[in-house]
CSV table of C-alpha atoms in Angstrom, one decimal:
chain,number,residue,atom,x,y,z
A,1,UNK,CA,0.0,0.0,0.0
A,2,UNK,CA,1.0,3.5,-0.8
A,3,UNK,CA,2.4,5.8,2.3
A,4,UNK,CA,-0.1,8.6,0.4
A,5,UNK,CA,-3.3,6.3,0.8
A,6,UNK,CA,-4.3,7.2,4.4
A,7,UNK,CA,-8.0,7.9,4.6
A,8,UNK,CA,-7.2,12.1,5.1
A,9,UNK,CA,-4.2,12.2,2.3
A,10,UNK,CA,-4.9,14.7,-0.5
A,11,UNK,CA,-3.5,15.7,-3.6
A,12,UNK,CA,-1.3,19.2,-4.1
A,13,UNK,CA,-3.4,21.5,-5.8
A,14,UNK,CA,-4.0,24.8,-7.3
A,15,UNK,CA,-6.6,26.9,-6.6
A,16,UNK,CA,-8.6,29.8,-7.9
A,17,UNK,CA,-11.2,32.0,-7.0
A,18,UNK,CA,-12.0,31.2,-3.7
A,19,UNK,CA,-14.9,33.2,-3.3
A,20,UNK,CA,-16.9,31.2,-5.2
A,21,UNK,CA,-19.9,29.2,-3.9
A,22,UNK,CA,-19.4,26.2,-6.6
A,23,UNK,CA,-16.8,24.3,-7.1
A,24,UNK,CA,-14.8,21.8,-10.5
A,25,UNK,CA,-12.3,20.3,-10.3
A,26,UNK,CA,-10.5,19.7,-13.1
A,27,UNK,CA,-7.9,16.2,-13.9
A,28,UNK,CA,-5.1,16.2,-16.1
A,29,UNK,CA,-4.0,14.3,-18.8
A,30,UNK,CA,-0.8,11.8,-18.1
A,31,UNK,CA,2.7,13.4,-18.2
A,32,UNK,CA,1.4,16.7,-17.6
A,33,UNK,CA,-0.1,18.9,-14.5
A,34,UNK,CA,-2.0,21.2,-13.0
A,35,UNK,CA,-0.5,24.0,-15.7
A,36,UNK,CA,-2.0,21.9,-18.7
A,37,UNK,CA,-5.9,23.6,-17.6
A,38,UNK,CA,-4.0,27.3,-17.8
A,39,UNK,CA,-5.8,28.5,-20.7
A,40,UNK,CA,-9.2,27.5,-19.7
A,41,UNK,CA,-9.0,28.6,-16.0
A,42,UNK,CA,-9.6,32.2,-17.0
A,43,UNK,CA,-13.0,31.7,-18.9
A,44,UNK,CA,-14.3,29.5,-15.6
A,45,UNK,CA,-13.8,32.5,-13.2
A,46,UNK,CA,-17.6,32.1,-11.9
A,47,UNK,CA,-16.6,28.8,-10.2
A,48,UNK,CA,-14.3,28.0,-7.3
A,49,UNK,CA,-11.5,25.5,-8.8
A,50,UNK,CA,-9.6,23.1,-7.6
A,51,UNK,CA,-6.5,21.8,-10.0
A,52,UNK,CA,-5.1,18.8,-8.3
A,53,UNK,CA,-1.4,17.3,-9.6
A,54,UNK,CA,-2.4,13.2,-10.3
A,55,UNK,CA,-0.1,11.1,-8.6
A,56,UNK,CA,3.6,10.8,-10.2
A,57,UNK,CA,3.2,14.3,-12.0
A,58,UNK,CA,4.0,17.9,-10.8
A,59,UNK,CA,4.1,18.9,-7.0
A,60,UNK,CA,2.7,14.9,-6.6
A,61,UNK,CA,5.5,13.4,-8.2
A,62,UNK,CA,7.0,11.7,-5.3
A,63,UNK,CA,3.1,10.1,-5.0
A,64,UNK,CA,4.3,6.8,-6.1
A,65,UNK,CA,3.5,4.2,-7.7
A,66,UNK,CA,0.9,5.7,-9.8
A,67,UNK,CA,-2.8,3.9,-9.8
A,68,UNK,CA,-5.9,5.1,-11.1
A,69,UNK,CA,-7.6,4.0,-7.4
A,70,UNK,CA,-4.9,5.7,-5.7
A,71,UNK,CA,-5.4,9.4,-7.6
A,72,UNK,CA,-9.3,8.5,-7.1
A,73,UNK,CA,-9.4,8.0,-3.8
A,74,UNK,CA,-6.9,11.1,-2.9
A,75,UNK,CA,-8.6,13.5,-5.7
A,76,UNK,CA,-11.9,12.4,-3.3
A,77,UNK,CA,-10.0,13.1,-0.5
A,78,UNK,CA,-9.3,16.5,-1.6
A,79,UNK,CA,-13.1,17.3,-2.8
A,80,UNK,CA,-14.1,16.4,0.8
A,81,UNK,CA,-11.5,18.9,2.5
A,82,UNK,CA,-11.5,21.8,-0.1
A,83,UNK,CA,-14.3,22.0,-2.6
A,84,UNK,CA,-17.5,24.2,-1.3
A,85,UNK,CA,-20.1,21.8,0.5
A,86,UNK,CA,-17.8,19.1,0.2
A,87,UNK,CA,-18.9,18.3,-3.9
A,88,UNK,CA,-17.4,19.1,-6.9
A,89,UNK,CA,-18.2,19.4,-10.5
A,90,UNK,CA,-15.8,17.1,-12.6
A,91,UNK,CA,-13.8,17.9,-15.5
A,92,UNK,CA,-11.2,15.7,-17.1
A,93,UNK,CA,-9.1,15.1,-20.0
A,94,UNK,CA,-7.6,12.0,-21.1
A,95,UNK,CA,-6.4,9.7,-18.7
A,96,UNK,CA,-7.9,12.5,-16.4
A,97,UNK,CA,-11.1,11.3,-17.7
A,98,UNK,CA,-10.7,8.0,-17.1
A,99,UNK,CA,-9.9,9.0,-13.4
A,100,UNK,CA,-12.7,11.1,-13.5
A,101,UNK,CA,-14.9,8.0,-14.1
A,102,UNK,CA,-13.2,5.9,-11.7
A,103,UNK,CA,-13.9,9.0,-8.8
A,104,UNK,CA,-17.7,8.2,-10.0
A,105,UNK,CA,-17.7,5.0,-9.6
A,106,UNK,CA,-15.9,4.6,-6.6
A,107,UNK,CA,-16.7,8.3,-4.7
A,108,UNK,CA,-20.7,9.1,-6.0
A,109,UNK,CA,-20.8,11.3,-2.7
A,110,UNK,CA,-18.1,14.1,-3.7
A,111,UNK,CA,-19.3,14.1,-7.7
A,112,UNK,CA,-21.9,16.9,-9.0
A,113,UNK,CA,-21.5,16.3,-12.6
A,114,UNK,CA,-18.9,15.4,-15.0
A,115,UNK,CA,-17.6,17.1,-18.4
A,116,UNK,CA,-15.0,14.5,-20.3
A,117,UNK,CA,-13.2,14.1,-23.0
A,118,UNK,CA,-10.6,12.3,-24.6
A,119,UNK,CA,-12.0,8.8,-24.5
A,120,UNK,CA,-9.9,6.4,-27.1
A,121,UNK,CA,-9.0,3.0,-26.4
A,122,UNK,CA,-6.2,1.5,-29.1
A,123,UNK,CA,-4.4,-1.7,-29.0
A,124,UNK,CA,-1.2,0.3,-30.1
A,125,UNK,CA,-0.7,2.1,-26.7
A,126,UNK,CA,2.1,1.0,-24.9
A,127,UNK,CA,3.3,1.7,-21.3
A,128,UNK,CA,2.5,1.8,-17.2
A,129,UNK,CA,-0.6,3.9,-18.0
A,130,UNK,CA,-2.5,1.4,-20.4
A,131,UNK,CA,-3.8,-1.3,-17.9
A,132,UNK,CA,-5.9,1.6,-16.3
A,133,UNK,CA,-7.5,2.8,-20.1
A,134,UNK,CA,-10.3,-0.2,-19.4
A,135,UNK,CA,-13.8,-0.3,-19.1
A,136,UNK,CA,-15.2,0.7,-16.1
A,137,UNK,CA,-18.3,-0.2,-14.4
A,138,UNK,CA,-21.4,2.2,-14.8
A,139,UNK,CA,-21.5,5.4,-12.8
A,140,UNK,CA,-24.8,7.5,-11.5
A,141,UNK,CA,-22.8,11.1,-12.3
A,142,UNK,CA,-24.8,13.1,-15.3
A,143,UNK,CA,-21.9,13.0,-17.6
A,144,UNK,CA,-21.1,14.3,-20.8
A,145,UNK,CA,-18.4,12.6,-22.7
A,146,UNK,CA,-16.9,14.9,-25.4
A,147,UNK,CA,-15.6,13.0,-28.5
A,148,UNK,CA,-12.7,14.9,-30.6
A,149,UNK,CA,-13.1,14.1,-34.0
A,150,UNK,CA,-10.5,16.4,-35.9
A,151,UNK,CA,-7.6,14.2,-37.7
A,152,UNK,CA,-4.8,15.0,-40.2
A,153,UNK,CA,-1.9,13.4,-41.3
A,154,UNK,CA,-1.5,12.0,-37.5
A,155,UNK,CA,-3.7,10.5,-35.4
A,156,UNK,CA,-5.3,13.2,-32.8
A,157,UNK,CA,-8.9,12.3,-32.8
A,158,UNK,CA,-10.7,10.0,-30.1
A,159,UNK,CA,-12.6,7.3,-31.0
A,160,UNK,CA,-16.6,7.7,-32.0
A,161,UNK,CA,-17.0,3.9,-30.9
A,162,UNK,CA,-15.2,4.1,-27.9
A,163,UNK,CA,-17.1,7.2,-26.7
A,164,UNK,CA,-20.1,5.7,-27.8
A,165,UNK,CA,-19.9,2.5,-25.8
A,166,UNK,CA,-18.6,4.6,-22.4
A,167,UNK,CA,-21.9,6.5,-22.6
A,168,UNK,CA,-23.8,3.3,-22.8
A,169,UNK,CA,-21.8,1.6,-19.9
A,170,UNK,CA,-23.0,5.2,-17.8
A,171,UNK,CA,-26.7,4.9,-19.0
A,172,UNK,CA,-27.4,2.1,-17.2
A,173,UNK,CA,-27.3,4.1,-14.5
A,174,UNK,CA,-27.7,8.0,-15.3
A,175,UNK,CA,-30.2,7.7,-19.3
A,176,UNK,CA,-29.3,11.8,-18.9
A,177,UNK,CA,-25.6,10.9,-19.8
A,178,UNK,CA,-25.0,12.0,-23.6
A,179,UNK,CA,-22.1,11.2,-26.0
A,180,UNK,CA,-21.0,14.1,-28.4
A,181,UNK,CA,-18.7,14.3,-30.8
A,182,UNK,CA,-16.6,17.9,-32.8
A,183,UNK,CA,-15.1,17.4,-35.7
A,184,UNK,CA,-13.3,20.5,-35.3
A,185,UNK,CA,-11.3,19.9,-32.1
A,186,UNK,CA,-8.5,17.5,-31.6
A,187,UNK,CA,-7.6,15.2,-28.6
A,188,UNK,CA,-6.0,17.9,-26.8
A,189,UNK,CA,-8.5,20.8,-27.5
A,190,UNK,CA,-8.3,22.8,-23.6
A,191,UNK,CA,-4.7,24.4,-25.4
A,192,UNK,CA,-6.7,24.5,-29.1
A,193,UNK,CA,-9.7,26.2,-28.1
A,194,UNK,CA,-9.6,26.3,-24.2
A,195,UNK,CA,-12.7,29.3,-24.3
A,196,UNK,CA,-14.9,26.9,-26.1
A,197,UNK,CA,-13.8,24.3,-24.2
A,198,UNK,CA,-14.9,26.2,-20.8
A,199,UNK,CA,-18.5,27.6,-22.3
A,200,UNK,CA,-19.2,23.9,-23.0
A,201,UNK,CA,-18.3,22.3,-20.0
A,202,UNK,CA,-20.1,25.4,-18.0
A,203,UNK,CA,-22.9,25.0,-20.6
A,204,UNK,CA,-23.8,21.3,-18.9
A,205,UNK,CA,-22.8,21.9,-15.9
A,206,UNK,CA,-25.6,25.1,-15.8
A,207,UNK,CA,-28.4,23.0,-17.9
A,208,UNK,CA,-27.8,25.1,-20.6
A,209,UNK,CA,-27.4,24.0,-24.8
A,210,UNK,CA,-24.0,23.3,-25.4
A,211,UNK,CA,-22.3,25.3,-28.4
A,212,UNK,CA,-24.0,24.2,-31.9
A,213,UNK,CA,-20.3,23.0,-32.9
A,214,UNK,CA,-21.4,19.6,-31.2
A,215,UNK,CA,-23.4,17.2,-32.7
A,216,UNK,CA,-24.9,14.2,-30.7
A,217,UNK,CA,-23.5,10.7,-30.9
């Protein structure tokens, strides 16, 4: 067992306007950290954030060895000490979605609702992050899974099918779960179009019609 998976342990994290009655939290992708969300930060300043470091990256690099449980259970850890009323909304990106989902799963307590994206499961991934891109079990979180459909000469769209088949595993829980796909953002669109990518997230999050750019899967 991990020295970092005590029932109170939390994640280092960033924060931003504290004065804020809601709070996201918001998961980065591997390799990365908290820094990756710091173009779309500025466009979310009417909710209190919370940018957690997963463990193994950034100020939670000595957080070791890495596990998809392990940054679930301290990512919940840190919604109970720090978000307002002990909740957050979810956004995550990548393997930060996949984390995202595995908070839902395992954490239903600390989880508003969820904005994802980034969902693509291919056989030629290789590496100590792959055996936790599985399918997970279904989750009761309203969730909106965002599928990037923009390719070129190299491969940076997620997968139609993939996204498709997570929104199904949710259903069975949450039938308000939708799938959508944009066929003019790539995989890692918070840095292509981070203002877009904040007006959609805050446009489920508030009820509201996401931008017309996404069409339903």
């Amino acid at each position: 067992m991990s020295d970092f998976e005590g029932e109170e342990r939390t994640l280092p994290f960033t924060e931003h306007n504290q004065g804020e009655n809601v709070t996201v939290l918001l998961i980065h992708g591997a390799f990365s950290n908290d820094e990756e969300w710091n173009m779309v930060t500025p466009h979310l300043t009417n909710y209190h954030l919370l940018i957690p470091d997963l463990p193994g990256h950034g100020k939670a690099s000595a957080i070791r060895p890495f596990s998809k449980h392990l940054a679930a259970k301290l990512i919940a850890n840190t919604i109970t000490q720090h978000a307002k009323d002990g909740k957050a909304h979810i956004i995550g990106l990548s393997l930060g979605a996949y984390i995202a989902i595995d908070l839902a799963v395992r954490y239903p307590a600390v989880v508003r609702d969820m904005f994802i994206s980034g969902i693509k499961v291919l056989p030629i991934l290789h590496g100590p992050l792959v055996p936790y891109l599985i399918w997970p079990g279904p989750w009761k979180a309203r969730t909106m899974i965002v599928c990037a459909g923009k390719s070129d000469l190299l491969p940076t769209n997620d997968s139609e099918a993939d996204t498709v088949h997570m929104r199904d595993i949710a259903r069975t829980l949450n039938p308000e779960t939708t799938a959508v796909v944009n066929l003019q953002i790539r995989h890692p669109w918070n840095r292509q179009k981070p203002e877009l990518f904040a007006e959609a997230a805050k446009a489920w999050f508030e009820g509201r019609e996401i931008p017309d750019d996404f069409r339903p899967l």
